[in-house]
Short mmCIF file of C-alpha atoms in Angstrom, two decimals:
data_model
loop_
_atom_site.label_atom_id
_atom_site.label_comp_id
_atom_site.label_asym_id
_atom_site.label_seq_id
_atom_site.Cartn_x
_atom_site.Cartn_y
_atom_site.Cartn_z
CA UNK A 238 17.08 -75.40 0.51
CA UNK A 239 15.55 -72.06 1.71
CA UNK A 240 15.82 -72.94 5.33
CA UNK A 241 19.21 -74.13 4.68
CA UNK A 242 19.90 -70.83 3.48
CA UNK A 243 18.26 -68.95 5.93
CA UNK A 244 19.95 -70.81 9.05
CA UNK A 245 23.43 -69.80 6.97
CA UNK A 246 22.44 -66.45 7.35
CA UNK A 247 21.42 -66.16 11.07
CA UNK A 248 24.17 -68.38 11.77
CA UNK A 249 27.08 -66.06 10.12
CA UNK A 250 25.47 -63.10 10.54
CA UNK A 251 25.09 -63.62 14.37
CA UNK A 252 29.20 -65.03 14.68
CA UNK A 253 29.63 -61.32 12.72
CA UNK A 254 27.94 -59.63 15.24
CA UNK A 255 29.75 -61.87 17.90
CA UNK A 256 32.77 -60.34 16.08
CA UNK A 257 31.63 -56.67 16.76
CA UNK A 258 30.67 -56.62 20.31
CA UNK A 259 33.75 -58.80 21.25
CA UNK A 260 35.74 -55.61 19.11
CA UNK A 261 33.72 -53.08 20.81
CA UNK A 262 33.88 -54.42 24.31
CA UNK A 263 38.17 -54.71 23.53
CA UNK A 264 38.06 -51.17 22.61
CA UNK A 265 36.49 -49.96 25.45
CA UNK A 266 38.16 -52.14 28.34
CA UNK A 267 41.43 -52.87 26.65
CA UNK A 268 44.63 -50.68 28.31
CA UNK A 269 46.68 -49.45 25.72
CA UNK A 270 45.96 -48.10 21.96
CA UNK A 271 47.80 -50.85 20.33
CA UNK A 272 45.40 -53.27 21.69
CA UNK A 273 42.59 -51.50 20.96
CA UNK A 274 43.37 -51.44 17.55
CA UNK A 275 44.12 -55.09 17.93
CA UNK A 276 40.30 -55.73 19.09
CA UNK A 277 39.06 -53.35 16.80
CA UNK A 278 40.42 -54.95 13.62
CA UNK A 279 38.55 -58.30 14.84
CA UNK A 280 35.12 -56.05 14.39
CA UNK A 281 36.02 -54.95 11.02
CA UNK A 282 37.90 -58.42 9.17
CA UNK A 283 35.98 -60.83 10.60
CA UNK A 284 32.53 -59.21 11.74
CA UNK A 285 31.70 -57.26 9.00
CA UNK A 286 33.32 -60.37 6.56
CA UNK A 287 30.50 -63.08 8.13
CA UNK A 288 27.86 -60.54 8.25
CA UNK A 289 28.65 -60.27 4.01
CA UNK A 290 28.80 -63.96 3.69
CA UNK A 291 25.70 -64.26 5.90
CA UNK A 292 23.78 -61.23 3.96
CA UNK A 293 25.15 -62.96 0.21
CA UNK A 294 22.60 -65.65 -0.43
CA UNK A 295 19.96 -62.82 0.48
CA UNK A 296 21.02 -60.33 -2.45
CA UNK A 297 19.52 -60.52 -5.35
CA UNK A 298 21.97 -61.10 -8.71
CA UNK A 299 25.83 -61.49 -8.78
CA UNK A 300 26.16 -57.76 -9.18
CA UNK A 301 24.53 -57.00 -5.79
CA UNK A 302 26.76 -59.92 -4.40
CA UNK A 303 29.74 -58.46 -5.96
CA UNK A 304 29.39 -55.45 -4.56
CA UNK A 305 29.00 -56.67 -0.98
CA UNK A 306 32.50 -58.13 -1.43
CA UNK A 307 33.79 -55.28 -2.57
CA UNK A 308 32.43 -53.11 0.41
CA UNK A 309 34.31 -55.69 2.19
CA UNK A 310 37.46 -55.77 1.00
CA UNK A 311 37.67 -51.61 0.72
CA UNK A 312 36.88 -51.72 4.79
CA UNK A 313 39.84 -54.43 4.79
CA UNK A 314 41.77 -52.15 3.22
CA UNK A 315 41.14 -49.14 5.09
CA UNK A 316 41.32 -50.44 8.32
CA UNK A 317 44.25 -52.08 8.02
CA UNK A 318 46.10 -48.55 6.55
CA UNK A 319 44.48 -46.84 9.59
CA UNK A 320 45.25 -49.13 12.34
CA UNK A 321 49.24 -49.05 10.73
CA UNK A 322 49.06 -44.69 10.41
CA UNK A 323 47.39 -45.40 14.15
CA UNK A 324 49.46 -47.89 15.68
CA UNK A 325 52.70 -45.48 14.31
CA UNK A 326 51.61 -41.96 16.04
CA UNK A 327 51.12 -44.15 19.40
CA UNK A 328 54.02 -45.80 19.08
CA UNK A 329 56.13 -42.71 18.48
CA UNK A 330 53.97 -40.98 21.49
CA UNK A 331 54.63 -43.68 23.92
CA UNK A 332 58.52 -43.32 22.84
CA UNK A 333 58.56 -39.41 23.10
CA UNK A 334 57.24 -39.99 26.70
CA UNK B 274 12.69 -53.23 13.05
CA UNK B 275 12.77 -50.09 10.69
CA UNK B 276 11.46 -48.58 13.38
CA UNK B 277 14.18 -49.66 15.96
CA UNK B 278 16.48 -49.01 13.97
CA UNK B 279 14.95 -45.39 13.60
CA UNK B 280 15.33 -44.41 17.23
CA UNK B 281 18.49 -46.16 17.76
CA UNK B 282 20.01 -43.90 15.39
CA UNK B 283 18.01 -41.27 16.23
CA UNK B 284 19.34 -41.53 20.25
CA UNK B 285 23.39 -41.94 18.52
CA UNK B 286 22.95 -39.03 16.98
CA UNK B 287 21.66 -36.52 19.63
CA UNK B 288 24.20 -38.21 21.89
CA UNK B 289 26.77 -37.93 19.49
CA UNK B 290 26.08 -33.82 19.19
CA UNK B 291 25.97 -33.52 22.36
CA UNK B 292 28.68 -35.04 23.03
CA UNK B 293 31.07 -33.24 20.43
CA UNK B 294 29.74 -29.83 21.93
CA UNK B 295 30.16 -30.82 25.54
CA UNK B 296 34.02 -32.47 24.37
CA UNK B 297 36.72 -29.85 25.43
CA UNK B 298 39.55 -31.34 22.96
CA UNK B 299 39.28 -29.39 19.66
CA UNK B 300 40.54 -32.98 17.97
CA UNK B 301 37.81 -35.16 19.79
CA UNK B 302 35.13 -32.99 19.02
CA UNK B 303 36.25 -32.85 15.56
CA UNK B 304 36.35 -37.06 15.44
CA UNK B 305 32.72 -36.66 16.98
CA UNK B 306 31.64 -34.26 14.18
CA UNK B 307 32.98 -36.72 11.75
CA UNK B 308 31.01 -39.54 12.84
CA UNK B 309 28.03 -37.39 13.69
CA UNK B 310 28.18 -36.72 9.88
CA UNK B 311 28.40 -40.07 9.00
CA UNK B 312 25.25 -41.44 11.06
CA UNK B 313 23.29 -38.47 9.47
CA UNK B 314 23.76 -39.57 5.82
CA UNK B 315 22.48 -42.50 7.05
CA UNK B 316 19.33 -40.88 8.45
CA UNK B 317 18.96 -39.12 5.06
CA UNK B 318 18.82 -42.59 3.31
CA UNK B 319 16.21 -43.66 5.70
CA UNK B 320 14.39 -40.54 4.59
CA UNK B 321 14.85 -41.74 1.46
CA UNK B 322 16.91 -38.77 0.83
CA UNK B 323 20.26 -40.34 -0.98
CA UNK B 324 21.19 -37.48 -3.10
CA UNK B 325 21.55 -35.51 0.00
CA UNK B 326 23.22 -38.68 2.18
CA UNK B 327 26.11 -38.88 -0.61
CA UNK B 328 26.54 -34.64 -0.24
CA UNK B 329 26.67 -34.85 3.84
CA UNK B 330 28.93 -38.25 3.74
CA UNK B 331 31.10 -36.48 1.07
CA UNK B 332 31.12 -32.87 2.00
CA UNK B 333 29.23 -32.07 5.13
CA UNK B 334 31.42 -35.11 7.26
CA UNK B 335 34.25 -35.62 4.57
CA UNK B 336 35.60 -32.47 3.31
CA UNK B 337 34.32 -30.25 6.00
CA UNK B 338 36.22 -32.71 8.41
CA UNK B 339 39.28 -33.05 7.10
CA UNK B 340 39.42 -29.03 7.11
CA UNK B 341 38.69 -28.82 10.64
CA UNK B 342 41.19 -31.55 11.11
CA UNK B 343 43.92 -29.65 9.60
CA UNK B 344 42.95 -26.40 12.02
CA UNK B 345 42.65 -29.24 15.16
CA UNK B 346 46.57 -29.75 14.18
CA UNK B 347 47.03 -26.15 13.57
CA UNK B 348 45.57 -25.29 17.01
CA UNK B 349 47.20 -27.62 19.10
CA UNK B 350 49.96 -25.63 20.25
CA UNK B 351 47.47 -22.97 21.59
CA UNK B 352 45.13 -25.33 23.22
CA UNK B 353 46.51 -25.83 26.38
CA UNK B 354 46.24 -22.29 27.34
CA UNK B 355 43.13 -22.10 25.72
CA UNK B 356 41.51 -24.45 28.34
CA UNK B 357 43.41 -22.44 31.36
CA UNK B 358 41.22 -19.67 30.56
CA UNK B 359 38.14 -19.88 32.24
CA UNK B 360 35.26 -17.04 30.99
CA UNK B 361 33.40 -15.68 34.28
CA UNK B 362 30.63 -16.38 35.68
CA UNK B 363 28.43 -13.48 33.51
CA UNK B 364 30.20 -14.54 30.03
CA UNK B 365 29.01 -18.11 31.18
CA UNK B 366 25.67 -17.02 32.06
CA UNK B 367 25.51 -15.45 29.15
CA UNK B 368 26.30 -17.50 26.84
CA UNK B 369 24.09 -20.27 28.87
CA UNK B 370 21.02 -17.53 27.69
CA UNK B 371 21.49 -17.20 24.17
CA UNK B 372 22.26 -20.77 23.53
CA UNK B 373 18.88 -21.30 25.22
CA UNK B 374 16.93 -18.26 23.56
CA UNK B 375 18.61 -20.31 20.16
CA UNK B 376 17.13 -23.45 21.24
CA UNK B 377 13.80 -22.30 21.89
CA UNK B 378 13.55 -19.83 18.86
CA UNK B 379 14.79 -23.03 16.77
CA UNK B 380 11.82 -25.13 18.31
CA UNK B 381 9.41 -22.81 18.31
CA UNK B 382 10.25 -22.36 14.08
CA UNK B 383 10.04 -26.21 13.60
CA UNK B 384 6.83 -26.69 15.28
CA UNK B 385 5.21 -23.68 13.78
CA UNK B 386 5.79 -25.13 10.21
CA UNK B 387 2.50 -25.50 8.32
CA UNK B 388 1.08 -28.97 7.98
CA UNK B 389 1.17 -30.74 5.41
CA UNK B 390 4.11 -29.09 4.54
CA UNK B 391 4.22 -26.45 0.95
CA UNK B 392 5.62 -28.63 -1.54
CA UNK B 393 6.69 -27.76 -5.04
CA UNK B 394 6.85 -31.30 -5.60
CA UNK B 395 4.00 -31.97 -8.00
CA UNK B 396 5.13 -28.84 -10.22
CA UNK B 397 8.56 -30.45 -10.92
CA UNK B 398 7.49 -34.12 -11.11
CA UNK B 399 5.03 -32.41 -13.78
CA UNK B 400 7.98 -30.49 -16.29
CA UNK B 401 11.00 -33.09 -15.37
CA UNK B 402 9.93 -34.45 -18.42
CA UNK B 403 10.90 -30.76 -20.53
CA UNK B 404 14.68 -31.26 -19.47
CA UNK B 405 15.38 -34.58 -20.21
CA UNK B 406 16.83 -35.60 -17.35
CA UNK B 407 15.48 -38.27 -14.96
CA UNK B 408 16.82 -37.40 -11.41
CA UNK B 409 14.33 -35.08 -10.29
CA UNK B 410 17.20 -33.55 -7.51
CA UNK B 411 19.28 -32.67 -11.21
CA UNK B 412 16.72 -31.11 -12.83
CA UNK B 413 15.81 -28.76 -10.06
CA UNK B 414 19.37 -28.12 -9.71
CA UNK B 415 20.80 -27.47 -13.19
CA UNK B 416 17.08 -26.07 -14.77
CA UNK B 417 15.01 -25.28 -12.54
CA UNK B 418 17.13 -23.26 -9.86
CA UNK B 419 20.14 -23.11 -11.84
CA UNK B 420 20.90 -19.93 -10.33
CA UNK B 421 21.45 -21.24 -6.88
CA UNK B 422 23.76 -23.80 -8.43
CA UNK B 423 25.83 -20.99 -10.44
CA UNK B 424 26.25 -19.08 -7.22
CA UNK B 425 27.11 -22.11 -5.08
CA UNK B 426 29.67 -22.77 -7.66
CA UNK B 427 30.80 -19.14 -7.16
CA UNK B 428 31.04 -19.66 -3.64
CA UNK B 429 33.43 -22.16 -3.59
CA UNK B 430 35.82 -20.50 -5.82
CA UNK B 431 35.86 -17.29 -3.75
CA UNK B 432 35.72 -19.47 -0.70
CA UNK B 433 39.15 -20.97 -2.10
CA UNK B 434 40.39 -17.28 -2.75
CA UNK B 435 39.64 -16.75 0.43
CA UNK B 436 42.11 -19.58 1.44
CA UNK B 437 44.68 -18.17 -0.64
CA UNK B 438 44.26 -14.80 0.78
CA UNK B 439 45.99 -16.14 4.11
CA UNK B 440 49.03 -16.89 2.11
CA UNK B 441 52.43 -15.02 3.91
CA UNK B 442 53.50 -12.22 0.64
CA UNK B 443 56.63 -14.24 0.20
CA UNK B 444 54.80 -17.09 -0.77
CA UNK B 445 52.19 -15.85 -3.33
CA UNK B 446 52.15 -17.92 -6.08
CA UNK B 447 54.10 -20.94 -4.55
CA UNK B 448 52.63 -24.65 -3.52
CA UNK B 449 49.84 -25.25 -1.04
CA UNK B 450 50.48 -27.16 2.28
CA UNK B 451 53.76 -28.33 3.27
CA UNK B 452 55.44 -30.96 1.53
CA UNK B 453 54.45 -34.32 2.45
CA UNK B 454 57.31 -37.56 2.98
CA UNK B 455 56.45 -41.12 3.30
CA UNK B 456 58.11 -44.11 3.60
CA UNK B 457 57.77 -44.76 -0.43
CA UNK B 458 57.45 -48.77 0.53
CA UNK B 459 55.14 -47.59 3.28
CA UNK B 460 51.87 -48.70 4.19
CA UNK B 461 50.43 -45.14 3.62
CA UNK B 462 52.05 -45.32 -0.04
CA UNK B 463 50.78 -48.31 -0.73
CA UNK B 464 46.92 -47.55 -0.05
CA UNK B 465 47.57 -43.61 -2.10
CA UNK B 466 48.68 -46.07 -4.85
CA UNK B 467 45.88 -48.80 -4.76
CA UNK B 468 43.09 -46.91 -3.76
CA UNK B 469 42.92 -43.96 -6.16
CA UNK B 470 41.88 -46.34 -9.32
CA UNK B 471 38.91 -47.66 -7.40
CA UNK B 472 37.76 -43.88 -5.84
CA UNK B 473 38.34 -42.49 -9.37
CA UNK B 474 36.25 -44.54 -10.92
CA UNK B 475 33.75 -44.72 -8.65
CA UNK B 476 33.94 -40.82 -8.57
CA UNK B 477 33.17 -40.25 -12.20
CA UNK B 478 30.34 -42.95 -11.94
CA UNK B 479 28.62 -40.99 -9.40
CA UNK B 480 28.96 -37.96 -11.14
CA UNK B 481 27.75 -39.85 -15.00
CA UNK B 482 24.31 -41.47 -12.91
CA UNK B 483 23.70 -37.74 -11.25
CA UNK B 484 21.65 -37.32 -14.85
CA UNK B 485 19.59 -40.13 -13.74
CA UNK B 486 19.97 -41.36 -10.41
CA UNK B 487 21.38 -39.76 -7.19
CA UNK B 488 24.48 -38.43 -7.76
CA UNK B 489 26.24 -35.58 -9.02
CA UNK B 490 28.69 -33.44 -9.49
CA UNK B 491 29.35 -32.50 -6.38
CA UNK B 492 29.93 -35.70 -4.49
CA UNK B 493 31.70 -37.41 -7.29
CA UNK B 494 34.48 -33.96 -7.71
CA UNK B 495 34.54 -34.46 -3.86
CA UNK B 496 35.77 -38.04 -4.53
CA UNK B 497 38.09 -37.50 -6.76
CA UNK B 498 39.96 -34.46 -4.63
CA UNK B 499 40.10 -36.66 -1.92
CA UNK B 500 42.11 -39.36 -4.37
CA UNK B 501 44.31 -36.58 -5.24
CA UNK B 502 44.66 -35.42 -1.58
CA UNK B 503 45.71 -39.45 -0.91
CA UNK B 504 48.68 -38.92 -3.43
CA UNK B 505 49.54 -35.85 -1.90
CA UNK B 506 49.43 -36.82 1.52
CA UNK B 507 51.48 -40.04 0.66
CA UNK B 508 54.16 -37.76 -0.74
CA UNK B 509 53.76 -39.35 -4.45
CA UNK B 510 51.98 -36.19 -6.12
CA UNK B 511 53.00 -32.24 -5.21
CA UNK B 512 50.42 -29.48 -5.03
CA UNK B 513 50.70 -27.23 -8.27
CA UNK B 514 51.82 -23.48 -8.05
CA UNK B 515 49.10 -21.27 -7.52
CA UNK B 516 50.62 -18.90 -9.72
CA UNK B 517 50.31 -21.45 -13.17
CA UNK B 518 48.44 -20.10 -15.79
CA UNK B 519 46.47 -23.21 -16.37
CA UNK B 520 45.28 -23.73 -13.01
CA UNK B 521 43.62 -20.15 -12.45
CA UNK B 522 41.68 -21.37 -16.33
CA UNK B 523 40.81 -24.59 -14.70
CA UNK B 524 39.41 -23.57 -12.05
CA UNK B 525 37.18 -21.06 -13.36
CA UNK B 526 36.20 -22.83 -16.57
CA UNK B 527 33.55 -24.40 -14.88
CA UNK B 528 31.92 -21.36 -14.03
CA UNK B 529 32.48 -19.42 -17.10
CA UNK B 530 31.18 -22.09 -18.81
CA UNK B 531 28.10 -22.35 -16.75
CA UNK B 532 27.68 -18.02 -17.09
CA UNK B 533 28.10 -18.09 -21.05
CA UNK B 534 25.45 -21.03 -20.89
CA UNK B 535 23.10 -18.83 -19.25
CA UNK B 536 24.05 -15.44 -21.03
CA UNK B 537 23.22 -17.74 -23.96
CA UNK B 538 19.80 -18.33 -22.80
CA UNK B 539 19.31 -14.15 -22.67
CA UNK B 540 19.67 -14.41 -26.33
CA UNK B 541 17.77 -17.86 -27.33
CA UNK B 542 15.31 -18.66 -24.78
CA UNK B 543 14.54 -14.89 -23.45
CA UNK B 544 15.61 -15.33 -20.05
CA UNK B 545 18.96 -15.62 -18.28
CA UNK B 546 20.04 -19.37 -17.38
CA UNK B 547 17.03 -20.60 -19.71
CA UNK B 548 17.55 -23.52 -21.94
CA UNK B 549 15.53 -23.30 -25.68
CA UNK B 550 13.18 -26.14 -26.17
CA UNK B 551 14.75 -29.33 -27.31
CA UNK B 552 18.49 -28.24 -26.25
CA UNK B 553 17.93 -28.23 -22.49
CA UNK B 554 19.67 -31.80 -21.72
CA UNK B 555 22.62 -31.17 -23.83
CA UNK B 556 23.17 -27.38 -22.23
CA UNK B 557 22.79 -29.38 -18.20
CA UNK B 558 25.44 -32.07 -19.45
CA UNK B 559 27.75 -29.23 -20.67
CA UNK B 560 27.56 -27.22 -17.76
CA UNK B 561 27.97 -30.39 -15.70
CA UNK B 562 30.85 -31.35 -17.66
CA UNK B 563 32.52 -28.34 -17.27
CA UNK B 564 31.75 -27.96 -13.57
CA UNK B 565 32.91 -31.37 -12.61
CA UNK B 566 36.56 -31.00 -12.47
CA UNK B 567 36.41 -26.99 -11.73
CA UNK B 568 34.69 -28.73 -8.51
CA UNK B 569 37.25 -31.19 -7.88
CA UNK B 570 39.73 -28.85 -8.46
CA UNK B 571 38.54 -26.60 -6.20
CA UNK B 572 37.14 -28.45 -3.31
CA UNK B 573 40.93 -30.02 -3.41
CA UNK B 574 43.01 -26.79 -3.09
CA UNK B 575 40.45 -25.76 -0.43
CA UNK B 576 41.67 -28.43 1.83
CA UNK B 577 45.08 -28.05 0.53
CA UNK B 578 45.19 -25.02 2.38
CA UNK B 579 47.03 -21.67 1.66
CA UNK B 580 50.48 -21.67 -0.24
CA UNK B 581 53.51 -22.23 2.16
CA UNK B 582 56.50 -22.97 -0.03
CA UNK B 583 58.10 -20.60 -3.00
CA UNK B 584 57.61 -22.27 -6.19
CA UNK B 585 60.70 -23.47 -8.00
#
């Protein structure tokens, strides 16, 4: 059961980090700010969302676990508002230009 | 792997700085000082320092940044000829000198430190016990330097007057900043709306476990004026006259309650700022209690900025 648990964790924690370095290689090679913020939201929905799941049979209680999500969902949150406030000044910039 | 993880952040960081120094566009170098912030709070929890990792995340990165963020904006339409201007070769020289003589002086102090280093560690692990409070960082703050803590409070109500002082005469008295529209189906008024419950709450909680565990009053007033700031910036709350009675009491209640506190102590304990025997936890929860949202208050119209409109 403990290996079981501990593959789980390698396995989604290494797709999360997967996640990152495919959102940090977009954001450096990627041509335009719209899809860099594109890449970038892969790195924090998806990476840092496996590397919870991977890191929740680690913690210790619900409470721990719980909080996890919840550091999860807030960085949903916020990067989705700041790609939007993002994505809207470089839109207007590319239109003023 | 501690240890990688050590130098890896250790080699971000002194990139980072040098990076935000070497940076020639004021709004770069303030992103960079943002995030240099942020990788330092987490060196402070590796030093096991998280009363001080919550301050720099909060303040030193947070506030700080978002006030040099506002003067990025402010500057921009000066920048360009800013950069034209190119100091000579002896102001470059110069300058080249004393940032060196700075550098050495600076690592000539650090390595001179004595070894082990002083420590008044011992003395406060050994009378935490005689103010009731558990978070050693509290104690020394509210008890046993609770001077320090009365000035810094001081501070950063004359640092706000200082603000104020900018204001144009014709709007003394009026409302902070300029006034702030949003799309009120928008994306921005959407997060000012969800997010504030959650940072509230999680404000006051850091300030309620400062007794006991890192935390404080500081970090968690911080929180909550950046909430408020979210509502403001969204364009669903408005900045309060500066002129309003109750505001001006507000923000110096925290203070005043913090210098009657310790004029108290001239009177029952024999020394100014001293606590009498027995009464010392309730007299740090008042003064924390009444400091908390003077601090919030404050540390919000600080980044508000100077009054720009008339009040009604």
């Amino acid at each position: 059961m403990s290996a079981a648990l501990d593959l789980f964790t390698i396995v989604a924690v290494s797709a999360g980090v997967v996640f990152f370095l495919a959102g940090t290689v977009g954001l450096l090679r990627f041509p335009d700010a719209l899809t860099r913020l594109h890449a970038l939201t892969k790195a924090d929905n998806l990476g840092l969302g496996l590397i919870v799941l991977g890191l929740l049979p680690r913690v210790d209680g619900v409470q721990a676990g719980l909080k996890l999500v919840a550091v999860w969902l807030l960085a949903l949150l916020a990067s989705a508002v700041a790609s939007q406030l993002i994505a809207r000044v470089a839109r207007r910039a590319g239109q003023s230009t | 792997m501690t240890d990688a993880i050590n130098c890896g952040l250790a080699i971000l960081i002194l990139a980072l700085a040098a990076w935000t120094i070497v940076a020639r566009d004021t709004f770069s170098a303030v992103v960079g000082f943002v995030a240099y912030g942020l990788l330092l709070a987490l060196v402070w929890v590796q030093l096991h320092g998280v009363d001080v990792a919550l301050t720099e995340a909060a303040l030193g990165s947070g506030l700080t940044g978002a006030l040099l963020l506002y003067a990025a904006a402010r500057l921009r339409a000066t920048e360009r000829e800013a950069r034209a201007e190119r100091p000579g070769l002896p102001t470059r020289v110069a300058a080249a000198l004393v940032a060196a003589c700075v550098t050495v002086a600076l690592g000539i102090a650090v390595l001179a430190l004595p070894d082990p280093a002083p420590t008044l560690a011992p003395q406060t692990a050994a009378s935490i016990a005689t103010t009731g409070v558990g978070n050693p960082l509290t104690a020394v703050l509210v008890a046993f330097r609770a001077m320090d803590t009365l000035l810094e409070a001081i501070v950063v109500l004359f640092a706000l007057i200082g603000v104020w002082s900018l204001a144009p005469d014709r709007f003394w008295g009026g409302r902070p900043g300029t006034l702030h529209h949003s799309d009120p189906d928008g994306v921005l008024a959407y997060f000012a709306r969800v997010l504030p419950p959650i940072g509230v709450v999680v404000g006051v909680y850091i300030f309620w476990v400062g007794a006991d565990f890192p935390g404080g009053k500081f970090q968690g007033a911080t929180l909550l004026a950046a909430m408020w700031l979210l509502a403001v910036i969204a364009g669903l709350a408005d900045t309060p006259p500066i002129g309003r009675t109750w505001l001006r009491a507000a923000l110096v209640a925290g203070p005043v309650v913090f210098l009657a506190v310790g004029a108290a102590g001239v009177a029952f304990a024999g020394a100014f700022l001293g606590y009498p025997d027995g009464y010392a936890k309730p007299l740090i929860k008042v003064i924390e209690w009444a400091l908390f949202p003077s601090l919030a208050l404050t540390l919000a119209l600080i980044v508000a900025g100077a009054p720009q409109r008339s009040a009604p």
